[in-house]
């Protein structure tokens, strides 16, 4: 499956306000791609969780929000990239309920359940890249 | 009888989809309506008779359709009758639980009916947490319970 | 009664808080502080938080809402959250956070009916 990128916005994630900006961008692009109200809420919430993770665990990074198309499908892809500490125990972090920040440990596992495609590349000391896609359903 | 008809029509539509991918979008509303027929049985009481197999995609649609209707009708109680679901596995049970939780977040309650001995066994063996659910074996009992929740009751007329 | 971002109204023995703006992190903290200060000052029997205006509730905001309810309960005030939107409810349960222990109602009238009265 080849994914065509129709439009791309890259933003810095360095402050709380940036998290809001990324979230709004995700919402606007999802709306423009014809996602349902439910799908828009899902991808916007995932944007919020993943951007906040960059801020909380890596202090800074970037987020890109893309309008994408593939096989006649319309969607939104987001990539969150940082050079932070990386995730040492990925299976545990993905299982949910695990947090190194004394939080609920919901963000990563929750976002994964909200999107159609979820990919994560991370290693201790090597930063983290999370890529997610949400497709419009007919 | 009604149930059978609904099932056949949704089957027919499924087959149609496979053959005509591009025209699918136009039939979206029809499919949704047929696979998730939400019936208003009383002021503020909704009934969803589930018939046929429930896969993940359909389960999500069911939840979404139901939540929209609950808010539209300001429904206090939702009865989900699963007598027509041939197989209740972990996935289906989990989706039913999630639907119940989401309905509760809106401020309404879910009553699950049509639970056969077979389904009861499955649900318990799967370890699904049923403490958050109202359940009844028969639809009629579910309707009575729902009416009770909105402060109504079915009584016999004095002779 | 509040710092202006979120209106807090008194309805008989209860407080009614209507959340209209997006609760990003700083606003969410101010919201919690303002609401708890009002609870303390009025000794209200109940607290209604109307979230009809929120189209996105992420885990952070969900936690602020449910923590506020727990804190109010410690002060003797019952909380009901009203007006959670369908897409917000679906998103929260899909994430695995159904705000356990938080009471909910479809609208303000019903929320009010669920609350106790001091008189
Ligand atoms: N970008 C990241 N860089 C480094 N570690 C991360 C990153 N994202 C997540 N993690 C690690 O994975 C754990 C789980 O993440 P998750 O978002 O599920 O929980 P949380 O952020 O700790 O809490 P919550 O999101 O519920 O407030 C985090 O505690 C953290 O250790
Ligand atoms: Mg997180």
Tab-separated table of N, CA, C and O in Angstrom, chain B residues 44 60-61 63-64 67-68 70-71 74-76 98-99 101-108, chain C residues 81 83-86 89-90 92-94 97-107 110:
chain	number	residue	atom	x	y	z
B	44	UNK	N	-38.119	7.863	26.257
B	44	UNK	CA	-36.833	7.749	26.930
B	44	UNK	C	-36.355	6.323	27.194
B	44	UNK	O	-35.490	6.100	28.040
B	60	UNK	N	-18.279	-1.314	16.747
B	60	UNK	CA	-17.987	0.113	16.905
B	60	UNK	C	-19.144	0.948	16.377
B	60	UNK	O	-19.537	1.947	16.985
B	61	UNK	N	-19.674	0.541	15.231
B	61	UNK	CA	-20.811	1.271	14.650
B	61	UNK	C	-22.019	1.230	15.572
B	61	UNK	O	-22.731	2.215	15.720
B	63	UNK	N	-22.014	0.927	18.818
B	63	UNK	CA	-21.804	1.834	19.953
B	63	UNK	C	-22.070	3.273	19.532
B	63	UNK	O	-22.789	4.001	20.215
B	64	UNK	N	-21.535	3.677	18.386
B	64	UNK	CA	-21.689	5.066	17.954
B	64	UNK	C	-23.153	5.417	17.683
B	64	UNK	O	-23.650	6.455	18.139
B	67	UNK	N	-25.055	5.670	21.010
B	67	UNK	CA	-24.740	6.858	21.809
B	67	UNK	C	-25.419	8.106	21.235
B	67	UNK	O	-25.948	8.935	21.971
B	68	UNK	N	-25.412	8.216	19.910
B	68	UNK	CA	-26.055	9.372	19.277
B	68	UNK	C	-27.550	9.383	19.573
B	68	UNK	O	-28.132	10.419	19.881
B	70	UNK	N	-29.095	7.952	22.127
B	70	UNK	CA	-29.344	8.218	23.555
B	70	UNK	C	-29.410	9.720	23.794
B	70	UNK	O	-30.319	10.215	24.454
B	71	UNK	N	-28.464	10.460	23.195
B	71	UNK	CA	-28.454	11.903	23.408
B	71	UNK	C	-29.629	12.565	22.676
B	71	UNK	O	-30.326	13.398	23.238
B	74	UNK	N	-32.611	11.749	24.578
B	74	UNK	CA	-32.437	11.912	26.022
B	74	UNK	C	-32.933	10.647	26.732
B	74	UNK	O	-33.661	10.720	27.726
B	75	UNK	N	-32.540	9.514	26.205
B	75	UNK	CA	-32.994	8.237	26.755
B	75	UNK	C	-32.353	7.948	28.102
B	75	UNK	O	-31.170	8.204	28.300
B	76	UNK	N	-33.150	7.420	29.016
B	76	UNK	CA	-32.629	7.061	30.331
B	76	UNK	C	-32.155	5.619	30.360
B	76	UNK	O	-31.260	5.260	31.108
B	98	UNK	N	-17.958	-2.197	26.945
B	98	UNK	CA	-17.542	-0.827	26.588
B	98	UNK	C	-18.751	0.033	26.240
B	98	UNK	O	-18.824	1.196	26.623
B	99	UNK	N	-19.699	-0.551	25.513
B	99	UNK	CA	-20.909	0.185	25.153
B	99	UNK	C	-21.666	0.587	26.418
B	99	UNK	O	-22.116	1.724	26.559
B	101	UNK	N	-20.420	1.058	29.373
B	101	UNK	CA	-19.659	2.118	30.058
B	101	UNK	C	-19.877	3.473	29.388
B	101	UNK	O	-20.021	4.487	30.063
B	102	UNK	N	-19.880	3.464	28.059
B	102	UNK	CA	-20.050	4.729	27.336
B	102	UNK	C	-21.458	5.281	27.552
B	102	UNK	O	-21.633	6.484	27.751
B	103	UNK	N	-22.453	4.410	27.539
B	103	UNK	CA	-23.837	4.834	27.791
B	103	UNK	C	-23.938	5.431	29.201
B	103	UNK	O	-24.593	6.445	29.421
B	104	UNK	N	-23.249	4.827	30.137
B	104	UNK	CA	-23.255	5.347	31.502
B	104	UNK	C	-22.625	6.746	31.564
B	104	UNK	O	-23.114	7.626	32.261
B	105	UNK	N	-21.556	6.953	30.817
B	105	UNK	CA	-20.928	8.280	30.810
B	105	UNK	C	-21.894	9.357	30.335
B	105	UNK	O	-21.843	10.496	30.776
B	106	UNK	N	-22.796	8.985	29.430
B	106	UNK	CA	-23.783	9.959	28.953
B	106	UNK	C	-24.824	10.249	30.026
B	106	UNK	O	-25.492	11.275	29.981
B	107	UNK	N	-24.990	9.320	30.960
B	107	UNK	CA	-25.974	9.503	32.022
B	107	UNK	C	-27.178	8.593	31.867
B	107	UNK	O	-28.247	8.875	32.401
B	108	UNK	N	-27.016	7.504	31.120
B	108	UNK	CA	-28.121	6.553	30.942
B	108	UNK	C	-27.668	5.157	31.366
B	108	UNK	O	-26.501	4.941	31.656
C	81	UNK	N	-21.430	14.907	36.737
C	81	UNK	CA	-20.950	15.481	35.483
C	81	UNK	C	-22.045	15.313	34.436
C	81	UNK	O	-22.558	14.201	34.250
C	83	UNK	N	-23.741	16.121	30.435
C	83	UNK	CA	-23.551	16.562	29.057
C	83	UNK	C	-22.317	16.020	28.365
C	83	UNK	O	-21.834	16.621	27.407
C	84	UNK	N	-21.804	14.871	28.797
C	84	UNK	CA	-20.683	14.270	28.061
C	84	UNK	C	-21.185	13.907	26.663
C	84	UNK	O	-22.229	13.294	26.508
C	85	UNK	N	-20.445	14.331	25.639
C	85	UNK	CA	-20.884	14.091	24.268
C	85	UNK	C	-20.644	12.642	23.837
C	85	UNK	O	-19.709	12.004	24.334
C	86	UNK	N	-21.427	12.143	22.882
C	86	UNK	CA	-21.255	10.766	22.401
C	86	UNK	C	-19.823	10.445	21.985
C	86	UNK	O	-19.273	9.407	22.380
C	89	UNK	N	-17.563	10.211	25.065
C	89	UNK	CA	-17.797	8.969	25.815
C	89	UNK	C	-17.129	7.797	25.108
C	89	UNK	O	-16.426	6.989	25.728
C	90	UNK	N	-17.309	7.723	23.792
C	90	UNK	CA	-16.731	6.615	23.023
C	90	UNK	C	-15.211	6.642	23.121
C	90	UNK	O	-14.561	5.607	23.323
C	92	UNK	N	-13.278	7.975	25.459
C	92	UNK	CA	-12.808	7.630	26.800
C	92	UNK	C	-12.852	6.118	27.044
C	92	UNK	O	-11.891	5.548	27.545
C	93	UNK	N	-13.941	5.464	26.678
C	93	UNK	CA	-13.987	4.017	26.947
C	93	UNK	C	-13.025	3.263	26.030
C	93	UNK	O	-12.444	2.261	26.429
C	94	UNK	N	-12.813	3.765	24.807
C	94	UNK	CA	-11.849	3.092	23.931
C	94	UNK	C	-10.441	3.202	24.500
C	94	UNK	O	-9.629	2.296	24.369
C	97	UNK	N	-10.556	4.434	29.870
C	97	UNK	CA	-10.755	5.255	31.056
C	97	UNK	C	-12.202	5.734	31.118
C	97	UNK	O	-12.557	6.787	30.603
C	98	UNK	N	-13.047	4.936	31.755
C	98	UNK	CA	-14.472	5.235	31.793
C	98	UNK	C	-14.846	6.046	33.035
C	98	UNK	O	-15.973	5.997	33.491
C	99	UNK	N	-13.907	6.784	33.584
C	99	UNK	CA	-14.114	7.613	34.779
C	99	UNK	C	-14.891	6.881	35.870
C	99	UNK	O	-15.981	7.305	36.262
C	100	UNK	N	-14.328	5.793	36.370
C	100	UNK	CA	-15.040	5.007	37.375
C	100	UNK	C	-15.349	5.840	38.617
C	100	UNK	O	-14.546	6.689	39.010
C	101	UNK	N	-16.519	5.610	39.181
C	101	UNK	CA	-16.876	6.296	40.414
C	101	UNK	C	-17.471	7.682	40.211
C	101	UNK	O	-17.984	8.271	41.142
C	102	UNK	N	-17.399	8.190	38.981
C	102	UNK	CA	-17.950	9.517	38.727
C	102	UNK	C	-19.414	9.386	38.321
C	102	UNK	O	-19.756	8.577	37.466
C	103	UNK	N	-20.281	10.176	38.969
C	103	UNK	CA	-21.701	10.121	38.610
C	103	UNK	C	-21.968	11.011	37.409
C	103	UNK	O	-21.339	12.045	37.239
C	104	UNK	N	-22.896	10.577	36.572
C	104	UNK	CA	-23.165	11.303	35.328
C	104	UNK	C	-24.663	11.465	35.114
C	104	UNK	O	-25.457	10.684	35.629
C	105	UNK	N	-25.033	12.492	34.353
C	105	UNK	CA	-26.427	12.676	33.973
C	105	UNK	C	-26.495	13.278	32.581
C	105	UNK	O	-25.538	13.890	32.112
C	106	UNK	N	-27.645	13.075	31.920
C	106	UNK	CA	-27.821	13.524	30.539
C	106	UNK	C	-27.864	15.041	30.403
C	106	UNK	O	-27.395	15.591	29.421
C	107	UNK	N	-28.465	15.691	31.389
C	107	UNK	CA	-28.596	17.142	31.290
C	107	UNK	C	-28.632	17.755	32.689
C	107	UNK	O	-28.679	17.039	33.685
C	110	UNK	N	-31.573	16.770	35.081
C	110	UNK	CA	-31.450	15.455	35.680
C	110	UNK	C	-30.327	15.392	36.696
C	110	UNK	O	-30.429	14.694	37.703
